[in-house]
């Protein structure tokens, strides 16, 4: 080996050793003292052991100067590479807070955007482990540190490959759009915070003093709806990401991965008649129904503490991953309102983007009108779901357990065949109507409604039609078949098999689309 080669190899090894140290022992110790993992430790939790292959390990900052010198910035605070999770390839980006606070400069930004483009070409998911102070202050290599490029690349490839963000540090101002543009956002309760303006920025701009918890995991889960999953620690949040990836395909071109078929597809579920009361006014927890129907009783819930009157989750039927949306009578009588509509809309957009079948479990009254929800755009939110349901080309399977009323149960939960449901089943106790209320509209509206109009229309709208009356003619376009409760799991599995090769093309539209935030 010649001297030139020896020197080059020595330099390479020095760079790699410095990369492992990040911003240095002091910064690494500070990171750990806050209960946070380092960037490389986070990658190790995410991936299958020994599968990480780094890209751009020799990159560093070039233009920033502190006291007249260019600071050492291993990897420019961005560790990027390919790896395997559950045996399947992904692209991963981890911001390193120990290096200049994980701030974004030109090289850091390019190590974010170019890997997304590569991941889209290679048809593999993109996972970003976020812990960044945002744009690099005083850095003028590119305006806004190039964060506008990030927004465009994320949006262009939305719905092409799964994009998942795991937030384990501050995320402020422009940087906060990055996790919002991903398909899923997971936040560490211990370390993650996300604001358009953090406490200091808000106080400086408006004099308003806000608590740090306003931007925390629980806040975004329970109130803003921006968060999909929460982990108590960095490690717990990352393990949530590993689990989520098991339900998602590599790209919109592939089907979700089949799991081992360990649960009998012919299994009958006798317990359902005990879980679901046949008295319509009695409540129950739909989670129990899902637990008895899904393979091994296992399901993976999304936004579990947001709009709890609607359940969105992933689960498996005979090894096939599906997205399941169910009304939950335990909370607010399972009524759909603006938050539940947003939750449903977002989830269904993602399912359709990645060709994941939809299963609906229906038991809901109609929308309850009121000034507050009307002002929040209830009609607009309902319209969004009607649009995405009607245009979704994935298999759509519905089971009506007890009640399916009006625009809620009938239209957007798959109770009306005209909206595009492939197969709609109903239990023998199911009933349908335009609405459930017993209100006398003559008293509500005054004397403007004629007596014969009330008798002929308004009273008829509240008449509850049982499933056998509905199923008498196919022209009603509601029920394909009445099924016994114990056969619900078997019928869902049959429906998934029947629709496995479904092909539907919308006039003038491409199959893939974005999954934008709401």
C-alpha positions as a printed NumPy array, in Angstrom:
array([[  0.   ,   0.   ,   0.   ],
       [  1.377,   3.385,  -0.996],
       [  1.719,   6.427,   1.296],
       [ -1.067,   8.287,  -0.462],
       [ -3.496,   5.422,   0.103],
       [ -2.424,   5.077,   3.745],
       [ -2.979,   8.794,   4.35 ],
       [ -6.382,   8.721,   2.671],
       [ -7.505,   5.708,   4.695],
       [ -6.261,   7.356,   7.871],
       [ -8.258,  10.49 ,   7.087],
       [-11.352,   8.425,   6.379],
       [-11.064,   6.655,   9.735],
       [-10.571,   9.934,  11.577],
       [-13.777,  11.302,  10.042],
       [-15.714,   8.181,  10.998],
       [-14.43 ,   8.318,  14.583],
       [-15.456,  11.975,  14.916],
       [-18.871,  11.144,  13.473],
       [-19.44 ,   8.616,  16.251],
       [-18.665,  11.328,  18.825],
       [-21.263,  13.713,  17.359],
       [-20.867,  17.177,  18.832],
       [-18.533,  15.894,  21.541],
       [-18.721,  14.289,  24.969],
       [-20.143,  17.39 ,  26.697],
       [-23.045,  17.751,  24.288],
       [-23.665,  14.013,  24.309],
       [-23.845,  14.002,  28.102],
       [-26.299,  16.898,  28.033],
       [-28.465,  14.998,  25.562],
       [-28.573,  11.953,  27.842],
       [-29.241,  14.067,  30.942],
       [-32.48 ,  15.229,  29.307],
       [-33.588,  11.636,  28.874],
       [-32.903,  11.781,  25.139],
       [-31.046,   9.293,  22.971],
       [-28.336,  10.369,  20.573],
       [-29.058,  10.323,  16.844],
       [-27.146,   7.095,  16.24 ],
       [-28.702,   5.443,  19.291],
       [-32.117,   6.294,  17.863],
       [-31.228,   4.706,  14.541],
       [-30.092,   1.559,  16.367],
       [-33.481,   1.298,  18.127],
       [-35.354,   1.713,  14.834],
       [-33.541,  -0.707,  12.559],
       [-32.749,  -4.383,  12.384],
       [-29.275,  -4.823,  13.977],
       [-26.314,  -4.329,  11.665],
       [-28.299,  -3.167,   8.618],
       [-27.532,   0.576,   8.588],
       [-25.543,   1.771,   5.574],
       [-24.654,   5.439,   5.898],
       [-24.718,   7.93 ,   3.03 ],
       [-22.89 ,  11.264,   3.138],
       [-20.764,  10.45 ,   6.193],
       [-18.01 ,  12.86 ,   5.103],
       [-20.327,  15.854,   4.742],
       [-19.775,  18.856,   7.027],
       [-20.678,  22.521,   7.104],
       [-18.795,  24.705,   4.637],
       [-19.881,  28.324,   4.934],
       [-20.778,  28.964,   8.554],
       [-18.128,  30.731,  10.622],
       [-17.951,  31.183,  14.389],
       [-15.262,  33.607,  15.612],
       [-13.756,  33.589,  12.136],
       [-13.467,  29.812,  11.82 ],
       [-15.558,  27.041,  10.347],
       [-16.766,  24.884,  13.256],
       [-16.514,  21.136,  13.265],
       [-19.914,  19.763,  12.321],
       [-19.818,  15.974,  11.812],
       [-22.28 ,  15.029,   9.049],
       [-23.534,  18.633,   9.34 ],
       [-25.84 ,  17.347,  12.059],
       [-27.737,  14.978,   9.75 ],
       [-27.139,  11.219,   9.746],
       [-28.634,   9.56 ,   6.674],
       [-28.649,   6.08 ,   5.203],
       [-30.531,   2.946,   4.277],
       [-31.423,   0.162,   6.679],
       [-33.885,  -2.647,   7.206],
       [-36.872,  -2.618,   9.562],
       [-38.703,  -5.911,  10.035],
       [-36.594,  -7.218,   7.176],
       [-37.68 ,  -4.525,   4.698],
       [-35.601,  -1.656,   3.352],
       [-36.142,   1.956,   4.428],
       [-34.376,   5.316,   4.168],
       [-33.689,   7.013,   7.494],
       [-32.667,  10.564,   8.421],
       [-31.716,  11.432,  12.019],
       [-30.992,  15.013,  13.036],
       [-28.171,  15.248,  15.583],
       [-28.942,  17.825,  18.27 ],
       [-25.393,  17.563,  19.652],
       [-24.077,  19.169,  16.437],
       [-25.017,  22.859,  16.296],
       [-28.357,  22.039,  17.931],
       [-29.343,  19.904,  14.94 ],
       [-29.868,  23.171,  13.071],
       [-30.523,  23.174,   9.34 ],
       [-27.966,  24.605,   6.936],
       [-27.457,  23.959,   3.23 ],
       [-25.737,  20.572,   3.562],
       [-28.125,  19.395,   6.262],
       [-31.059,  20.418,   4.103],
       [-29.725,  18.564,   1.062],
       [-29.233,  15.486,   3.229],
       [-32.95 ,  15.725,   3.927],
       [-34.322,  16.389,   0.445],
       [-32.086,  14.231,  -1.752],
       [-32.711,  11.026,   0.266],
       [-36.478,  11.563,  -0.094],
       [-36.029,  11.714,  -3.864],
       [-33.874,   8.585,  -3.784],
       [-36.336,   6.764,  -1.533],
       [-39.149,   7.629,  -3.941],
       [-37.164,   6.285,  -6.909],
       [-36.173,   3.157,  -4.985],
       [-39.763,   2.73 ,  -3.688],
       [-38.875,   2.488,  -0.004],
       [-40.386,   4.317,   3.03 ],
       [-38.727,   7.402,   4.494],
       [-38.388,   7.829,   8.256],
       [-37.14 ,  11.069,   9.799],
       [-36.03 ,  11.117,  13.463],
       [-36.411,  14.801,  14.317],
       [-34.516,  16.704,  17.013],
       [-33.616,  20.105,  15.612],
       [-33.503,  23.716,  16.726],
       [-34.648,  24.749,  13.231],
       [-32.973,  26.997,  10.681],
       [-29.333,  27.806,  11.407],
       [-29.305,  31.394,  12.664],
       [-26.789,  33.658,  10.982],
       [-26.418,  31.194,   8.121],
       [-26.883,  32.822,   4.72 ],
       [-25.859,  30.105,   2.288],
       [-29.473,  29.789,   1.117],
       [-32.593,  31.72 ,   2.157],
       [-34.631,  30.039,   4.913],
       [-31.855,  27.391,   5.102],
       [-33.539,  25.779,   2.087],
       [-36.498,  24.605,   4.133],
       [-38.794,  25.529,   1.243],
       [-37.104,  22.789,  -0.795],
       [-37.971,  20.32 ,   1.92 ],
       [-41.64 ,  21.298,   1.808],
       [-41.827,  20.826,  -1.942],
       [-40.053,  17.463,  -2.01 ],
       [-42.205,  16.117,   0.819],
       [-45.365,  17.251,  -0.953],
       [-44.32 ,  15.958,  -4.375],
       [-43.666,  12.466,  -3.018],
       [-46.577,  12.375,  -0.575],
       [-48.641,   9.288,  -1.356],
       [-45.765,   7.781,  -3.364],
       [-43.783,   6.375,  -0.423],
       [-44.77 ,   6.318,   3.256],
       [-43.23 ,   9.242,   5.145],
       [-43.075,   8.936,   8.937],
       [-41.729,  11.494,  11.416],
       [-40.712,  10.652,  14.972],
       [-40.39 ,  13.902,  16.944],
       [-37.973,  13.791,  19.885],
       [-36.993,  17.397,  20.411],
       [-38.084,  20.958,  19.637],
       [-39.821,  21.664,  16.36 ],
       [-40.622,  25.338,  15.816],
       [-41.902,  27.687,  13.099],
       [-41.086,  26.54 ,   9.552],
       [-39.547,  23.308,  10.77 ],
       [-42.883,  22.313,  12.287],
       [-44.327,  21.851,   8.811],
       [-41.947,  18.952,   8.172],
       [-43.687,  16.473,  10.516],
       [-47.089,  17.884,   9.525],
       [-46.415,  16.999,   5.884],
       [-45.554,  13.394,   6.724],
       [-48.156,  10.641,   6.549],
       [-47.748,   9.884,  10.253],
       [-46.32 ,  11.811,  13.215],
       [-45.137,  10.05 ,  16.362],
       [-44.084,  12.207,  19.345],
       [-42.013,  11.318,  22.4  ],
       [-43.843,  12.479,  25.521],
       [-40.498,  13.02 ,  27.241],
       [-38.744,  15.134,  24.628],
       [-40.965,  16.179,  21.712],
       [-42.495,  19.645,  21.336],
       [-43.971,  21.285,  18.246],
       [-45.133,  24.878,  17.844],
       [-45.657,  27.363,  15.063],
       [-44.145,  29.745,  17.599],
       [-42.631,  28.39 ,  20.812],
       [-43.1  ,  29.984,  24.242],
       [-40.301,  32.509,  23.747],
       [-41.31 ,  33.452,  20.202],
       [-44.958,  33.776,  21.178],
       [-44.18 ,  35.98 ,  24.174],
       [-41.883,  38.191,  22.075],
       [-44.463,  38.576,  19.314],
       [-47.704,  38.898,  21.281],
       [-46.749,  39.113,  25.   ],
       [-48.819,  35.962,  25.534],
       [-47.23 ,  33.506,  27.955],
       [-47.902,  29.884,  27.001],
       [-46.926,  26.75 ,  28.853],
       [-44.345,  24.385,  27.342],
       [-46.945,  21.601,  27.508],
       [-48.994,  23.412,  24.868],
       [-46.704,  21.95 ,  22.21 ],
       [-46.18 ,  18.561,  23.81 ],
       [-47.242,  15.078,  22.731],
       [-50.455,  14.973,  24.773],
       [-51.524,  18.41 ,  23.557],
       [-51.13 ,  17.457,  19.9  ],
       [-52.793,  14.1  ,  20.477],
       [-55.813,  15.305,  22.455],
       [-56.456,  18.809,  21.109],
       [-54.802,  19.691,  17.812],
       [-55.054,  16.206,  16.289],
       [-51.606,  16.631,  14.696],
       [-50.136,  13.599,  16.463],
       [-50.885,  10.013,  15.434],
       [-48.979,   8.059,  18.103],
       [-47.291,   8.852,  21.429],
       [-44.402,   7.102,  23.163],
       [-43.426,   7.839,  26.757],
       [-39.722,   7.929,  25.836],
       [-37.602,   8.262,  22.716],
       [-37.203,   4.501,  22.574],
       [-40.943,   3.862,  23.003],
       [-41.794,   6.356,  20.256],
       [-39.318,   4.756,  17.84 ],
       [-40.669,   1.287,  18.576],
       [-44.11 ,   2.609,  17.661],
       [-42.612,   3.492,  14.278],
       [-41.261,  -0.041,  13.84 ],
       [-44.727,  -1.425,  14.532],
       [-46.449,   1.023,  12.183],
       [-44.156,   0.069,   9.296],
       [-45.408,  -3.528,   9.55 ],
       [-48.811,  -2.419,   8.251],
       [-47.596,  -0.188,   5.396],
       [-46.417,  -1.134,   1.897],
       [-43.035,  -0.027,   0.601],
       [-44.727,   2.354,  -1.841],
       [-48.044,   3.015,  -3.57 ],
       [-47.013,   0.424,  -6.18 ],
       [-47.079,  -2.448,  -3.677],
       [-49.662,  -4.17 ,  -1.522],
       [-49.224,  -4.139,   2.28 ],
       [-47.099,  -7.068,   3.504],
       [-48.959, -10.22 ,   4.5  ],
       [-48.335, -11.413,   8.058],
       [-48.173, -15.016,   9.186],
       [-51.667, -16.523,   9.183],
       [-51.923, -17.726,  12.755],
       [-55.644, -17.207,  13.401],
       [-58.365, -19.48 ,  12.001],
       [-60.264, -17.704,   9.168],
       [-63.337, -19.819,   9.995],
       [-63.352, -18.755,  13.632],
       [-66.838, -17.802,  14.813],
       [-67.251, -15.009,  17.358],
       [-70.152, -15.928,  19.609],
       [-69.204, -13.252,  22.17 ],
       [-70.36 , -10.407,  19.91 ],
       [-74.01 , -10.849,  20.87 ],
       [-73.027, -10.309,  24.509],
       [-70.768,  -7.312,  23.812],
       [-73.24 ,  -5.392,  21.624],
       [-76.589,  -4.716,  23.368],
       [-79.741,  -5.163,  21.313],
       [-81.23 ,  -2.18 ,  23.133],
       [-80.262,   0.695,  20.86 ],
       [-79.918,   3.263,  23.641],
       [-77.325,   1.195,  25.534],
       [-73.668,   2.022,  24.933],
       [-70.666,  -0.282,  24.613],
       [-66.995,  -0.049,  23.719],
       [-66.316,  -0.866,  20.06 ],
       [-62.722,  -1.733,  20.976],
       [-64.052,  -4.995,  22.408],
       [-65.678,  -5.826,  19.085],
       [-62.446,  -5.139,  17.193],
       [-60.473,  -7.209,  19.671],
       [-62.691, -10.226,  19.028],
       [-62.691,  -9.821,  15.239],
       [-59.035,  -9.091,  14.375],
       [-56.313, -11.71 ,  14.05 ],
       [-55.054, -12.635,  17.511],
       [-57.164,  -9.781,  18.918],
       [-54.397,  -7.398,  17.877],
       [-54.962,  -3.889,  16.519],
       [-52.802,  -0.758,  16.217],
       [-54.786,   2.398,  16.91 ],
       [-54.057,   5.788,  15.348],
       [-54.969,   9.023,  17.2  ],
       [-56.378,   6.959,  20.072],
       [-57.062,   9.968,  22.335],
       [-58.376,  12.329,  19.662],
       [-62.084,  12.309,  18.705],
       [-62.612,   9.099,  20.667],
       [-66.118,   8.677,  19.27 ],
       [-64.439,   7.343,  16.114],
       [-61.789,   4.606,  16.077],
       [-59.135,   4.49 ,  13.352],
       [-56.714,   1.597,  13.504],
       [-54.729,  -0.97 ,  11.583],
       [-55.396,  -4.653,  12.144],
       [-55.217,  -7.965,  10.262],
       [-57.762, -10.392,   8.901],
       [-56.234, -13.76 ,   7.921],
       [-52.83 , -12.066,   7.787],
       [-53.913,  -9.189,   5.546],
       [-53.42 ,  -5.664,   6.938],
       [-56.435,  -3.376,   6.696],
       [-57.395,   0.069,   7.89 ],
       [-60.428,  -0.172,  10.151],
       [-62.744,   2.761,  10.934],
       [-65.476,   2.242,  13.514],
       [-68.004,   4.299,  15.41 ],
       [-67.615,   4.006,  19.174],
       [-70.917,   4.396,  21.08 ],
       [-68.987,   4.613,  24.364],
       [-68.046,   8.241,  23.594],
       [-70.532,  10.96 ,  22.628],
       [-72.932,   8.353,  21.355],
       [-70.564,   7.746,  18.388],
       [-71.78 ,  10.983,  16.788],
       [-69.553,  12.377,  14.049],
       [-68.435,  15.987,  14.547],
       [-65.65 ,  18.11 ,  12.964],
       [-62.739,  16.484,  14.83 ],
       [-63.927,  12.951,  14.075],
       [-64.433,  13.958,  10.432],
       [-60.862,  15.253,  10.184],
       [-59.574,  12.063,  11.795],
       [-61.503,   9.878,   9.352],
       [-60.617,  11.984,   6.315],
       [-56.901,  11.936,   6.987],
       [-56.82 ,   8.207,   7.684],
       [-58.81 ,   7.348,   4.565],
       [-56.558,   9.537,   2.4  ],
       [-53.545,   7.533,   3.557],
       [-55.301,   4.185,   3.083],
       [-56.255,   5.055,  -0.48 ],
       [-52.81 ,   6.434,  -1.297],
       [-51.163,   3.129,  -0.342],
       [-53.911,   0.719,  -1.459],
       [-54.781,  -0.529,   2.022],
       [-58.341,  -1.972,   2.222],
       [-60.931,  -0.177,   4.362],
       [-63.242,  -1.986,   6.79 ],
       [-66.041,   0.007,   8.469],
       [-67.925,  -1.109,  11.579],
       [-71.077,   1.028,  11.67 ],
       [-73.243,   2.001,  14.626],
       [-74.042,   5.692,  14.574],
       [-76.832,   8.235,  14.816],
       [-76.908,  11.101,  12.321],
       [-74.923,  14.294,  12.624],
       [-76.337,  16.496,  15.375],
       [-76.568,  20.078,  14.083],
       [-75.684,  22.963,  16.344],
       [-74.283,  26.48 ,  16.123],
       [-70.842,  25.556,  17.482],
       [-70.185,  22.731,  15.027],
       [-71.773,  24.6  ,  12.149],
       [-69.365,  27.475,  12.806],
       [-66.468,  25.01 ,  12.773],
       [-67.455,  23.946,   9.281],
       [-69.25 ,  20.677,  10.021],
       [-70.824,  20.566,   6.58 ],
       [-67.456,  21.193,   4.921],
       [-65.809,  18.444,   6.98 ],
       [-68.575,  15.972,   6.148],
       [-68.202,  16.919,   2.5  ],
       [-64.486,  16.104,   2.587],
       [-65.213,  12.572,   3.772],
       [-67.968,  12.103,   1.195],
       [-65.481,  13.148,  -1.493],
       [-62.603,  10.937,  -0.4  ],
       [-64.872,   7.946,   0.268],
       [-66.514,   8.201,  -3.133],
       [-63.187,   8.542,  -4.965],
       [-61.179,   5.976,  -2.97 ],
       [-60.492,   2.989,  -5.233],
       [-59.433,   0.582,  -2.478],
       [-61.65 ,  -2.319,  -1.357],
       [-64.356,  -0.845,   0.918],
       [-66.231,  -3.244,   3.189],
       [-68.87 ,  -2.256,   5.76 ],
       [-70.705,  -4.085,   8.529],
       [-73.714,  -2.375,  10.131],
       [-74.053,  -3.651,  13.698],
       [-77.088,  -1.763,  15.013],
       [-77.887,   1.624,  13.491],
       [-76.983,   3.457,  10.305],
       [-78.588,   6.855,  10.003],
       [-78.543,   9.574,   7.394],
       [-75.298,  11.045,   6.092],
       [-73.156,   9.478,   8.843],
       [-73.847,   5.779,   8.806],
       [-75.316,   5.555,   5.355],
       [-73.038,   7.699,   3.218],
       [-69.581,   8.038,   4.73 ],
       [-69.467,   4.805,   6.731],
       [-70.349,   2.687,   3.712],
       [-74.009,   2.035,   4.436],
       [-75.18 ,   3.295,   1.031],
       [-73.996,   1.326,  -1.98 ],
       [-74.221,   4.354,  -4.223],
       [-71.217,   5.901,  -2.446],
       [-68.982,   3.104,  -3.696],
       [-68.953,   0.476,  -0.946],
       [-67.981,  -2.882,  -2.419],
       [-69.802,  -5.081,   0.078],
       [-72.141,  -4.008,   2.879],
       [-73.286,  -6.527,   5.462],
       [-75.743,  -5.966,   8.293],
       [-76.643,  -7.78 ,  11.488],
       [-80.272,  -8.91 ,  11.934],
       [-80.904,  -6.138,  14.49 ],
       [-79.626,  -3.389,  12.174],
       [-81.961,  -0.576,  11.253],
       [-81.778,   2.4  ,   8.924],
       [-83.376,   5.833,   8.752],
       [-82.863,   9.371,   7.522],
       [-82.557,  10.482,  11.123],
       [-83.033,   9.255,  14.695],
       [-84.548,  12.287,  16.443],
       [-88.101,  12.282,  17.784],
       [-88.291,  16.101,  17.691],
       [-91.597,  17.631,  16.594],
       [-90.418,  19.986,  13.868],
       [-93.677,  21.959,  13.98 ],
       [-92.603,  23.19 ,  17.409],
       [-89.049,  23.875,  16.304],
       [-89.876,  25.76 ,  13.134],
       [-93.259,  27.23 ,  14.104],
       [-96.339,  27.29 ,  11.913],
       [-94.537,  27.512,   8.597],
       [-94.676,  23.767,   7.971],
       [-98.004,  22.513,   6.731],
       [-99.654,  19.607,   8.474],
       [-99.632,  17.325,   5.464],
       [-95.932,  18.035,   4.821],
       [-95.113,  17.076,   8.37 ],
       [-97.035,  13.807,   8.154],
       [-95.793,  12.908,   4.699],
       [-92.12 ,  13.802,   5.027],
       [-90.828,  14.859,   8.407],
       [-92.446,  12.026,  10.313],
       [-91.387,   9.54 ,   7.648],
       [-87.775,  10.717,   7.962],
       [-87.696,   9.465,  11.527],
       [-89.171,   6.08 ,  10.735],
       [-86.608,   3.409,  11.477],
       [-86.617,   0.63 ,   8.899],
       [-85.292,  -2.744,  10.019],
       [-82.721,  -4.589,   7.965],
       [-85.136,  -7.166,   6.571],
       [-87.339,  -4.441,   5.138],
       [-84.276,  -2.759,   3.691],
       [-82.913,  -5.989,   2.244],
       [-86.24 ,  -6.89 ,   0.593],
       [-85.199,  -5.139,  -2.617],
       [-81.791,  -4.434,  -4.075],
       [-83.126,  -1.191,  -5.451],
       [-82.752,   0.192,  -1.938],
       [-78.997,  -0.038,  -2.61 ],
       [-78.119,  -0.511,   1.051],
       [-77.48 ,  -4.106,   2.14 ],
       [-75.77 ,  -6.864,   0.162],
       [-76.461,  -9.525,   2.756],
       [-77.771,  -9.978,   6.281],
       [-75.28 , -11.915,   8.401],
       [-75.225, -13.449,  11.854],
       [-73.043, -11.578,  14.361],
       [-70.912, -14.68 ,  14.996],
       [-70.025, -14.827,  11.265],
       [-68.759, -11.222,  11.075],
       [-65.069, -12.132,  11.052],
       [-65.577, -14.836,   8.419],
       [-67.555, -12.487,   6.174],
       [-64.92 ,  -9.748,   6.383],
       [-62.211, -12.248,   5.418],
       [-64.362, -13.51 ,   2.532],
       [-64.961,  -9.935,   1.35 ],
       [-61.244,  -9.148,   1.43 ],
       [-60.556, -12.25 ,  -0.654],
       [-63.317, -11.355,  -3.13 ],
       [-62.02 ,  -7.799,  -3.586],
       [-58.304,  -8.657,  -3.554],
       [-57.872,  -7.935,  -7.277],
       [-60.252,  -4.975,  -7.397],
       [-59.438,  -2.509, -10.162],
       [-61.229,   0.816, -10.432],
       [-60.133,   3.852, -12.385],
       [-61.544,   7.31 , -11.872],
       [-62.203,   9.318, -15.031],
       [-59.403,  11.775, -15.697],
       [-57.477,  10.993, -12.491],
       [-54.183,   9.28 , -11.729],
       [-54.283,   6.534,  -9.111],
       [-51.783,   8.033,  -6.709],
       [-52.476,  11.287,  -4.902],
       [-51.1  ,  13.221,  -1.997],
       [-52.23 ,  12.771,   1.597],
       [-52.247,  16.427,   2.722],
       [-52.73 ,  17.605,   6.309],
       [-56.178,  18.8  ,   7.339]])
